[in-house]
Amino acid sequence: MKGKQYNPYENMLSVLTSAAQQLGLDPADYASLCYPERELKVSVPIRMDDGSIQVFEGFRVQHSSARGPCKGGIRYHQDVNMDEVKALAAWMTFKCAVVNIPYGGAKGGVQVDPHKLSREELIRLTRRYTTRIMPIIGPDKDIPAPDVNTNGEVMAWIMDTYSMFNGHCVPGVVTGKPVEIGGSVGRVEATGRGVTIITAECMKANNMNPASTTIAIQGFGNVGGTAAEIFHGNGQKVIAVSDYTGGLYCSDGLPIDEILTFTRSGKLMKDFEKEGIRHITNDELLTCDCDILIPCALENQITEDNADRIQAKIIVEAANGPTSVEADEILQKKNVIVCPDILSNAGGVVVSYFEWVQNIQSLTWDLEEVNAMLNKIMLKAFDEVYTVSEERSVPLRMAAYIVAIKRITTACKLRGGPISLA
């Protein structure tokens, strides 16, 4: 990105301040939301397979517990840093408030390229990281979940480590676990399914025919792959998909089932070949001729450098923070509708909440119940955000933040506001 270095936390603060001003709040009313409640930075030393010791840097940030225990994923990525984790924790706070589940926001990460570690090294890394953050996590304090480069297996290692130190099984300490040890059915697909629910509502609100609407999806992991599979299963036309190695494009629609089978076997999209399908770059995917663009990769994908070349009518943010503030302004001038991440990708935390409830109450729900409740909550959240957008004549992102901030600041006031111990 040209110009000023992108800082995701400053990006979050800019939107937060604008939304608070729209609500007419005094700075004192939302000052606490500008700072995380707790920032933990830890060293994570592990013994590598060759006998050497390597020390990794880890983080856990709790942004707000005003509406309940903190909640948020853990990512393993070589570019993880404190500003990123702080921003992600704040976005979790707002996301939980938008869909009105009783959680605050948290996030964690380890600065590591997990692809360079063996499975045994990953286990040792996860267990040591868990012991480092253990004082601040727990089913009634802060509940981690999978994120970039982590999955149900990693959550199982965290749960096992936490349980060993507590002397008994504590399944509610994490969500996104395998079903066999307390995970919820429907959790793995929940974020992608939620994205499709919100996309359908966006199309309905803008009188778009699903059968003729073209969709491009950046990122083909759990979220992007699930969304593409559901769209394809509904008979909708997905014309472009990508992973980090590049993308595939076909104006007549891609054979999503074949591509999923190919990529889920561990192969990369750059190696997929079929007549009528051409290879494109991720930048070409973002700017291709489509009706709906769904970024499912990392932050800061849509910037001031490419926003003016985007042709989509609607952007549904499945990734966290994929659009910079500068890009948002450009897209708004182009009348591109942007459905914000804190609404679009909230399906994962909604079903994480269901999993946590099942764990702490020793209940089990079936897939039909889980998907029906997910659908109900996502539709209600969209309606609330869309209503605020219409009433205040503001973009959907601003409307979503207005809904969230109102709920959080109301909770703070009801609890007595900032507490002085002096």
GROMACS .gro file of C-alpha atoms in nm:
model
  422
    1MET     CA    1   0.000   0.000   0.000
    2LYS     CA    2   0.129   0.344  -0.089
    3GLY     CA    3   0.149   0.634   0.150
    4LYS     CA    4   0.093   0.589   0.523
    5GLN     CA    5   0.172   0.248   0.668
    6TYR     CA    6  -0.148   0.053   0.733
    7ASN     CA    7  -0.224   0.010   1.103
    8PRO     CA    8  -0.534  -0.203   1.167
    9TYR     CA    9  -0.587  -0.062   1.516
   10GLU     CA   10  -0.586   0.297   1.388
   11ASN     CA   11  -0.827   0.181   1.117
   12MET     CA   12  -1.062   0.049   1.387
   13LEU     CA   13  -1.032   0.366   1.597
   14SER     CA   14  -1.122   0.584   1.298
   15VAL     CA   15  -1.447   0.395   1.237
   16LEU     CA   16  -1.525   0.377   1.611
   17THR     CA   17  -1.488   0.753   1.652
   18SER     CA   18  -1.706   0.831   1.348
   19ALA     CA   19  -1.982   0.598   1.468
   20ALA     CA   20  -1.972   0.737   1.823
   21GLN     CA   21  -2.006   1.089   1.682
   22GLN     CA   22  -2.303   0.975   1.472
   23LEU     CA   23  -2.466   0.859   1.796
   24GLY     CA   24  -2.393   1.195   1.957
   25LEU     CA   25  -2.184   1.039   2.230
   26ASP     CA   26  -1.952   1.239   2.447
   27PRO     CA   27  -1.589   1.119   2.421
   28ALA     CA   28  -1.612   1.009   2.784
   29ASP     CA   29  -1.891   0.768   2.690
   30TYR     CA   30  -1.671   0.559   2.461
   31ALA     CA   31  -1.318   0.641   2.578
   32SER     CA   32  -1.276   0.295   2.732
   33LEU     CA   33  -1.347   0.132   2.395
   34CYS     CA   34  -1.042   0.303   2.247
   35TYR     CA   35  -0.813   0.092   2.468
   36PRO     CA   36  -0.802  -0.282   2.533
   37GLU     CA   37  -0.874  -0.388   2.890
   38ARG     CA   38  -0.570  -0.614   2.891
   39GLU     CA   39  -0.273  -0.680   2.660
   40LEU     CA   40  -0.055  -0.983   2.726
   41LYS     CA   41   0.271  -1.044   2.539
   42VAL     CA   42   0.449  -1.371   2.608
   43SER     CA   43   0.759  -1.562   2.503
   44VAL     CA   44   0.696  -1.918   2.388
   45PRO     CA   45   1.014  -2.126   2.401
   46ILE     CA   46   0.992  -2.477   2.257
   47ARG     CA   47   1.234  -2.758   2.182
   48MET     CA   48   1.250  -2.822   1.808
   49ASP     CA   49   1.277  -3.169   1.660
   50ASP     CA   50   1.652  -3.122   1.603
   51GLY     CA   51   1.704  -3.054   1.976
   52SER     CA   52   1.751  -2.676   1.944
   53ILE     CA   53   1.545  -2.424   2.141
   54GLN     CA   54   1.348  -2.162   1.950
   55VAL     CA   55   1.154  -1.879   2.113
   56PHE     CA   56   0.837  -1.746   1.951
   57GLU     CA   57   0.641  -1.435   2.042
   58GLY     CA   58   0.278  -1.474   2.146
   59PHE     CA   59  -0.009  -1.237   2.227
   60ARG     CA   60  -0.351  -1.237   2.391
   61VAL     CA   61  -0.558  -0.918   2.401
   62GLN     CA   62  -0.889  -0.870   2.581
   63HIS     CA   63  -1.061  -0.563   2.444
   64SER     CA   64  -1.386  -0.548   2.643
   65SER     CA   65  -1.576  -0.760   2.893
   66ALA     CA   66  -1.861  -0.511   2.938
   67ARG     CA   67  -2.122  -0.750   2.793
   68GLY     CA   68  -1.978  -1.083   2.907
   69PRO     CA   69  -1.670  -1.307   2.892
   70CYS     CA   70  -1.418  -1.219   2.622
   71LYS     CA   71  -1.424  -1.427   2.304
   72GLY     CA   72  -1.190  -1.454   2.009
   73GLY     CA   73  -0.968  -1.671   1.795
   74ILE     CA   74  -0.600  -1.758   1.803
   75ARG     CA   75  -0.399  -1.731   1.483
   76TYR     CA   76  -0.059  -1.870   1.392
   77HIS     CA   77   0.105  -1.647   1.133
   78GLN     CA   78   0.450  -1.506   1.073
   79ASP     CA   79   0.317  -1.149   1.049
   80VAL     CA   80   0.115  -1.147   1.374
   81ASN     CA   81   0.186  -0.837   1.585
   82MET     CA   82   0.029  -0.654   1.876
   83ASP     CA   83  -0.149  -0.387   1.670
   84GLU     CA   84  -0.313  -0.654   1.456
   85VAL     CA   85  -0.425  -0.856   1.758
   86LYS     CA   86  -0.557  -0.542   1.931
   87ALA     CA   87  -0.762  -0.452   1.624
   88LEU     CA   88  -0.896  -0.806   1.588
   89ALA     CA   89  -0.995  -0.811   1.957
   90ALA     CA   90  -1.184  -0.483   1.917
   91TRP     CA   91  -1.362  -0.607   1.605
   92MET     CA   92  -1.470  -0.912   1.808
   93THR     CA   93  -1.621  -0.683   2.071
   94PHE     CA   94  -1.828  -0.504   1.808
   95LYS     CA   95  -1.913  -0.826   1.623
   96CYS     CA   96  -2.056  -0.989   1.934
   97ALA     CA   97  -2.257  -0.676   2.007
   98VAL     CA   98  -2.395  -0.654   1.651
   99VAL     CA   99  -2.538  -1.006   1.670
  100ASN     CA  100  -2.633  -0.944   2.035
  101ILE     CA  101  -2.467  -1.241   2.202
  102PRO     CA  102  -2.335  -1.194   2.560
  103TYR     CA  103  -1.964  -1.181   2.487
  104GLY     CA  104  -1.689  -0.923   2.478
  105GLY     CA  105  -1.397  -0.931   2.238
  106ALA     CA  106  -1.053  -1.091   2.256
  107LYS     CA  107  -0.791  -1.224   2.016
  108GLY     CA  108  -0.464  -1.409   2.031
  109GLY     CA  109  -0.177  -1.511   1.812
  110VAL     CA  110   0.172  -1.651   1.784
  111GLN     CA  111   0.426  -1.506   1.543
  112VAL     CA  112   0.515  -1.825   1.357
  113ASP     CA  113   0.487  -1.983   1.015
  114PRO     CA  114   0.313  -2.308   1.115
  115HIS     CA  115   0.389  -2.465   0.778
  116LYS     CA  116   0.756  -2.476   0.879
  117LEU     CA  117   0.688  -2.672   1.198
  118SER     CA  118   0.628  -3.044   1.234
  119ARG     CA  119   0.309  -3.166   1.398
  120GLU     CA  120   0.498  -3.245   1.720
  121GLU     CA  121   0.653  -2.897   1.722
  122LEU     CA  122   0.307  -2.745   1.676
  123ILE     CA  123   0.176  -2.946   1.970
  124ARG     CA  124   0.462  -2.827   2.191
  125LEU     CA  125   0.414  -2.466   2.073
  126THR     CA  126   0.040  -2.479   2.145
  127ARG     CA  127   0.079  -2.632   2.490
  128ARG     CA  128   0.348  -2.383   2.595
  129TYR     CA  129   0.149  -2.088   2.459
  130THR     CA  130  -0.155  -2.215   2.652
  131THR     CA  131   0.038  -2.221   2.978
  132ARG     CA  132   0.155  -1.864   2.913
  133ILE     CA  133  -0.196  -1.724   2.863
  134MET     CA  134  -0.365  -1.957   3.112
  135PRO     CA  135  -0.397  -1.697   3.392
  136ILE     CA  136  -0.638  -1.488   3.181
  137ILE     CA  137  -0.842  -1.752   2.992
  138GLY     CA  138  -1.125  -1.974   3.112
  139PRO     CA  139  -1.490  -2.055   3.034
  140ASP     CA  140  -1.611  -1.760   3.243
  141LYS     CA  141  -1.326  -1.520   3.150
  142ASP     CA  142  -1.196  -1.557   2.794
  143ILE     CA  143  -1.276  -1.837   2.548
  144PRO     CA  144  -1.035  -1.887   2.253
  145ALA     CA  145  -1.134  -2.035   1.916
  146PRO     CA  146  -0.972  -2.122   1.581
  147ASP     CA  147  -0.853  -1.851   1.346
  148VAL     CA  148  -0.596  -1.825   1.067
  149ASN     CA  149  -0.381  -2.144   1.055
  150THR     CA  150  -0.545  -2.298   1.362
  151ASN     CA  151  -0.827  -2.552   1.372
  152GLY     CA  152  -1.025  -2.791   1.589
  153GLU     CA  153  -0.719  -3.003   1.658
  154VAL     CA  154  -0.528  -2.702   1.794
  155MET     CA  155  -0.827  -2.619   2.015
  156ALA     CA  156  -0.823  -2.978   2.144
  157TRP     CA  157  -0.458  -2.936   2.249
  158ILE     CA  158  -0.544  -2.610   2.428
  159MET     CA  159  -0.841  -2.770   2.604
  160ASP     CA  160  -0.631  -3.069   2.709
  161THR     CA  161  -0.351  -2.850   2.846
  162TYR     CA  162  -0.591  -2.627   3.038
  163SER     CA  163  -0.779  -2.931   3.171
  164MET     CA  164  -0.459  -3.100   3.292
  165PHE     CA  165  -0.366  -2.794   3.497
  166ASN     CA  166  -0.717  -2.781   3.644
  167GLY     CA  167  -0.735  -3.149   3.727
  168HIS     CA  168  -1.057  -3.215   3.535
  169CYS     CA  169  -1.199  -3.181   3.183
  170VAL     CA  170  -1.299  -2.821   3.097
  171PRO     CA  171  -1.451  -2.834   2.746
  172GLY     CA  172  -1.591  -2.479   2.773
  173VAL     CA  173  -1.245  -2.318   2.777
  174VAL     CA  174  -1.238  -2.315   2.395
  175THR     CA  175  -1.483  -2.344   2.109
  176GLY     CA  176  -1.432  -2.485   1.763
  177LYS     CA  177  -1.328  -2.822   1.911
  178PRO     CA  178  -1.389  -3.156   1.739
  179VAL     CA  179  -1.746  -3.274   1.797
  180GLU     CA  180  -1.617  -3.588   1.969
  181ILE     CA  181  -1.480  -3.386   2.264
  182GLY     CA  182  -1.754  -3.129   2.310
  183GLY     CA  183  -1.755  -2.933   1.986
  184SER     CA  184  -2.079  -2.831   1.819
  185VAL     CA  185  -2.209  -2.966   1.492
  186GLY     CA  186  -2.222  -2.686   1.236
  187ARG     CA  187  -1.936  -2.489   1.393
  188VAL     CA  188  -1.680  -2.555   1.118
  189GLU     CA  189  -1.917  -2.429   0.847
  190ALA     CA  190  -2.074  -2.152   1.056
  191THR     CA  191  -1.873  -1.850   0.937
  192GLY     CA  192  -1.912  -1.943   0.570
  193ARG     CA  193  -2.281  -2.022   0.618
  194GLY     CA  194  -2.334  -1.688   0.792
  195VAL     CA  195  -2.168  -1.511   0.499
  196THR     CA  196  -2.415  -1.673   0.257
  197ILE     CA  197  -2.710  -1.572   0.477
  198ILE     CA  198  -2.597  -1.208   0.480
  199THR     CA  199  -2.518  -1.215   0.107
  200ALA     CA  200  -2.869  -1.341   0.033
  201GLU     CA  201  -3.016  -1.057   0.240
  202CYS     CA  202  -2.800  -0.801   0.058
  203MET     CA  203  -2.924  -0.933  -0.276
  204LYS     CA  204  -3.284  -0.922  -0.157
  205ALA     CA  205  -3.247  -0.565  -0.027
  206ASN     CA  206  -3.108  -0.455  -0.363
  207ASN     CA  207  -3.356  -0.647  -0.582
  208MET     CA  208  -3.091  -0.876  -0.729
  209ASN     CA  209  -3.188  -1.211  -0.881
  210PRO     CA  210  -2.972  -1.483  -0.715
  211ALA     CA  211  -2.985  -1.701  -1.027
  212SER     CA  212  -2.816  -1.436  -1.243
  213THR     CA  213  -2.589  -1.278  -0.981
  214THR     CA  214  -2.217  -1.343  -1.026
  215ILE     CA  215  -1.994  -1.396  -0.722
  216ALA     CA  216  -1.615  -1.374  -0.674
  217ILE     CA  217  -1.453  -1.513  -0.360
  218GLN     CA  218  -1.098  -1.426  -0.248
  219GLY     CA  219  -0.965  -1.696  -0.015
  220PHE     CA  220  -1.066  -2.060  -0.038
  221GLY     CA  221  -1.003  -2.189   0.312
  222ASN     CA  222  -1.273  -2.290   0.555
  223VAL     CA  223  -1.480  -1.972   0.517
  224GLY     CA  224  -1.441  -1.911   0.142
  225GLY     CA  225  -1.468  -2.278   0.055
  226THR     CA  226  -1.782  -2.328   0.263
  227ALA     CA  227  -1.946  -2.017   0.119
  228ALA     CA  228  -1.860  -2.121  -0.237
  229GLU     CA  229  -1.999  -2.469  -0.173
  230ILE     CA  230  -2.329  -2.333  -0.041
  231PHE     CA  231  -2.366  -2.079  -0.322
  232HIS     CA  232  -2.291  -2.348  -0.581
  233GLY     CA  233  -2.533  -2.588  -0.413
  234ASN     CA  234  -2.804  -2.321  -0.436
  235GLY     CA  235  -2.747  -2.293  -0.809
  236GLN     CA  236  -2.567  -1.958  -0.789
  237LYS     CA  237  -2.279  -1.867  -1.018
  238VAL     CA  238  -1.936  -1.839  -0.856
  239ILE     CA  239  -1.712  -1.708  -1.134
  240ALA     CA  240  -1.383  -1.654  -0.947
  241VAL     CA  241  -1.206  -1.808  -0.647
  242SER     CA  242  -0.849  -1.791  -0.516
  243ASP     CA  243  -0.602  -1.905  -0.254
  244TYR     CA  244  -0.265  -1.749  -0.170
  245THR     CA  245  -0.108  -1.896  -0.485
  246GLY     CA  246  -0.355  -1.732  -0.724
  247GLY     CA  247  -0.706  -1.770  -0.857
  248LEU     CA  248  -0.935  -1.929  -1.113
  249TYR     CA  249  -1.188  -1.752  -1.334
  250CYS     CA  250  -1.471  -1.863  -1.562
  251SER     CA  251  -1.748  -1.622  -1.664
  252ASP     CA  252  -1.992  -1.912  -1.703
  253GLY     CA  253  -1.933  -2.029  -1.346
  254LEU     CA  254  -1.669  -2.252  -1.189
  255PRO     CA  255  -1.706  -2.625  -1.104
  256ILE     CA  256  -1.685  -2.557  -0.732
  257ASP     CA  257  -1.727  -2.923  -0.629
  258GLU     CA  258  -1.426  -3.026  -0.839
  259ILE     CA  259  -1.213  -2.739  -0.709
  260LEU     CA  260  -1.304  -2.821  -0.347
  261THR     CA  261  -1.213  -3.185  -0.395
  262PHE     CA  262  -0.882  -3.074  -0.548
  263THR     CA  263  -0.788  -2.822  -0.277
  264ARG     CA  264  -0.912  -3.032   0.016
  265SER     CA  265  -0.669  -3.302  -0.091
  266GLY     CA  266  -0.388  -3.057  -0.008
  267LYS     CA  267  -0.328  -2.928  -0.360
  268LEU     CA  268  -0.289  -2.561  -0.454
  269MET     CA  269  -0.515  -2.364  -0.681
  270LYS     CA  270  -0.228  -2.267  -0.910
  271ASP     CA  271  -0.206  -2.635  -1.012
  272PHE     CA  272  -0.575  -2.679  -1.102
  273GLU     CA  273  -0.629  -2.712  -1.476
  274LYS     CA  274  -0.952  -2.748  -1.674
  275GLU     CA  275  -1.061  -2.632  -2.017
  276GLY     CA  276  -1.247  -2.301  -2.010
  277ILE     CA  277  -1.092  -2.191  -1.680
  278ARG     CA  278  -0.812  -1.935  -1.674
  279HIS     CA  279  -0.569  -1.852  -1.398
  280ILE     CA  280  -0.578  -1.501  -1.248
  281THR     CA  281  -0.395  -1.316  -0.972
  282ASN     CA  282  -0.560  -1.217  -0.644
  283ASP     CA  283  -0.557  -0.856  -0.760
  284GLU     CA  284  -0.738  -0.957  -1.079
  285LEU     CA  285  -0.996  -1.141  -0.870
  286LEU     CA  286  -1.062  -0.836  -0.653
  287THR     CA  287  -1.112  -0.617  -0.960
  288CYS     CA  288  -1.290  -0.867  -1.188
  289ASP     CA  289  -1.632  -0.802  -1.344
  290CYS     CA  290  -1.871  -0.949  -1.086
  291ASP     CA  291  -2.184  -0.847  -0.896
  292ILE     CA  292  -2.071  -0.954  -0.549
  293LEU     CA  293  -1.715  -0.965  -0.417
  294ILE     CA  294  -1.644  -1.163  -0.100
  295PRO     CA  295  -1.293  -1.117   0.047
  296CYS     CA  296  -1.219  -1.413   0.277
  297ALA     CA  297  -0.842  -1.371   0.319
  298LEU     CA  298  -0.648  -1.142   0.555
  299GLU     CA  299  -0.681  -0.773   0.645
  300ASN     CA  300  -0.607  -0.480   0.417
  301GLN     CA  301  -0.687  -0.640   0.081
  302ILE     CA  302  -0.903  -0.358  -0.056
  303THR     CA  303  -0.699  -0.038  -0.038
  304GLU     CA  304  -0.680   0.305  -0.195
  305ASP     CA  305  -0.459   0.144  -0.459
  306ASN     CA  306  -0.726  -0.089  -0.599
  307ALA     CA  307  -1.061   0.039  -0.470
  308ASP     CA  308  -1.126   0.253  -0.778
  309ARG     CA  309  -1.080  -0.054  -1.002
  310ILE     CA  310  -1.333  -0.271  -0.817
  311GLN     CA  311  -1.633  -0.351  -1.036
  312ALA     CA  312  -1.854  -0.534  -0.786
  313LYS     CA  313  -2.183  -0.373  -0.685
  314ILE     CA  314  -2.171  -0.529  -0.336
  315ILE     CA  315  -1.877  -0.630  -0.116
  316VAL     CA  316  -1.952  -0.877   0.164
  317GLU     CA  317  -1.657  -0.879   0.404
  318ALA     CA  318  -1.592  -1.236   0.518
  319ALA     CA  319  -1.237  -1.157   0.632
  320ASN     CA  320  -1.163  -0.934   0.931
  321GLY     CA  321  -1.075  -0.578   0.829
  322PRO     CA  322  -1.022  -0.641   0.455
  323THR     CA  323  -1.106  -0.281   0.359
  324SER     CA  324  -0.901   0.022   0.461
  325VAL     CA  325  -1.065   0.350   0.566
  326GLU     CA  326  -0.931   0.519   0.252
  327ALA     CA  327  -1.076   0.245   0.032
  328ASP     CA  328  -1.411   0.273   0.209
  329GLU     CA  329  -1.433   0.640   0.110
  330ILE     CA  330  -1.357   0.559  -0.254
  331LEU     CA  331  -1.612   0.277  -0.263
  332GLN     CA  332  -1.877   0.498  -0.106
  333LYS     CA  333  -1.828   0.759  -0.379
  334LYS     CA  334  -1.868   0.481  -0.637
  335ASN     CA  335  -2.194   0.372  -0.464
  336VAL     CA  336  -2.051   0.027  -0.390
  337ILE     CA  337  -2.238  -0.130  -0.098
  338VAL     CA  338  -2.001  -0.273   0.164
  339CYS     CA  339  -2.149  -0.514   0.416
  340PRO     CA  340  -1.903  -0.496   0.708
  341ASP     CA  341  -1.704  -0.780   0.860
  342ILE     CA  342  -1.853  -0.736   1.208
  343LEU     CA  343  -2.188  -0.839   1.060
  344SER     CA  344  -2.099  -1.056   0.760
  345ASN     CA  345  -1.860  -1.300   0.927
  346ALA     CA  346  -2.029  -1.320   1.267
  347GLY     CA  347  -2.170  -1.668   1.200
  348GLY     CA  348  -1.861  -1.829   1.351
  349VAL     CA  349  -1.887  -1.655   1.687
  350VAL     CA  350  -2.263  -1.714   1.697
  351VAL     CA  351  -2.217  -2.091   1.673
  352SER     CA  352  -1.916  -2.068   1.906
  353TYR     CA  353  -2.162  -1.921   2.155
  354PHE     CA  354  -2.394  -2.216   2.094
  355GLU     CA  355  -2.103  -2.455   2.157
  356TRP     CA  356  -2.010  -2.277   2.481
  357VAL     CA  357  -2.371  -2.286   2.603
  358GLN     CA  358  -2.390  -2.659   2.528
  359ASN     CA  359  -2.061  -2.716   2.715
  360ILE     CA  360  -2.146  -2.525   3.031
  361GLN     CA  361  -2.497  -2.676   3.047
  362SER     CA  362  -2.393  -3.029   2.934
  363LEU     CA  363  -2.633  -3.019   2.640
  364THR     CA  364  -2.614  -3.138   2.281
  365TRP     CA  365  -2.805  -2.978   1.993
  366ASP     CA  366  -2.850  -3.129   1.647
  367LEU     CA  367  -2.747  -2.963   1.320
  368GLU     CA  368  -3.100  -2.855   1.231
  369GLU     CA  369  -3.135  -2.667   1.561
  370VAL     CA  370  -2.793  -2.503   1.527
  371ASN     CA  371  -2.849  -2.385   1.169
  372ALA     CA  372  -3.203  -2.263   1.244
  373MET     CA  373  -3.083  -2.051   1.537
  374LEU     CA  374  -2.787  -1.923   1.337
  375ASN     CA  375  -3.020  -1.819   1.056
  376LYS     CA  376  -3.255  -1.644   1.301
  377ILE     CA  377  -2.978  -1.446   1.471
  378MET     CA  378  -2.805  -1.343   1.145
  379LEU     CA  379  -3.131  -1.228   0.987
  380LYS     CA  380  -3.226  -1.026   1.295
  381ALA     CA  381  -2.883  -0.861   1.303
  382PHE     CA  382  -2.901  -0.772   0.933
  383ASP     CA  383  -3.248  -0.623   0.975
  384GLU     CA  384  -3.134  -0.409   1.268
  385VAL     CA  385  -2.825  -0.282   1.085
  386TYR     CA  386  -3.014  -0.221   0.760
  387THR     CA  387  -3.287  -0.028   0.945
  388VAL     CA  388  -3.029   0.201   1.110
  389SER     CA  389  -2.860   0.249   0.772
  390GLU     CA  390  -3.189   0.358   0.614
  391GLU     CA  391  -3.302   0.576   0.905
  392ARG     CA  392  -2.972   0.761   0.939
  393SER     CA  393  -2.871   0.751   0.570
  394VAL     CA  394  -2.532   0.601   0.657
  395PRO     CA  395  -2.336   0.311   0.503
  396LEU     CA  396  -2.388  -0.038   0.646
  397ARG     CA  397  -2.049  -0.031   0.822
  398MET     CA  398  -2.139   0.284   1.009
  399ALA     CA  399  -2.483   0.142   1.090
  400ALA     CA  400  -2.331  -0.181   1.228
  401TYR     CA  401  -2.092   0.015   1.450
  402ILE     CA  402  -2.377   0.237   1.571
  403VAL     CA  403  -2.577  -0.073   1.672
  404ALA     CA  404  -2.275  -0.226   1.845
  405ILE     CA  405  -2.150   0.084   2.025
  406LYS     CA  406  -2.497   0.165   2.153
  407ARG     CA  407  -2.525  -0.180   2.310
  408ILE     CA  408  -2.177  -0.170   2.462
  409THR     CA  409  -2.202   0.182   2.604
  410THR     CA  410  -2.548   0.103   2.742
  411ALA     CA  411  -2.404  -0.201   2.920
  412CYS     CA  412  -2.123   0.012   3.062
  413LYS     CA  413  -2.368   0.272   3.192
  414LEU     CA  414  -2.595   0.008   3.347
  415ARG     CA  415  -2.293  -0.135   3.527
  416GLY     CA  416  -2.211   0.207   3.671
  417GLY     CA  417  -1.961   0.334   3.419
  418PRO     CA  418  -1.586   0.360   3.484
  419ILE     CA  419  -1.520   0.256   3.843
  420SER     CA  420  -1.289   0.466   4.056
  421LEU     CA  421  -1.098   0.286   4.331
  422ALA     CA  422  -0.962   0.612   4.469
   0.00000   0.00000   0.00000
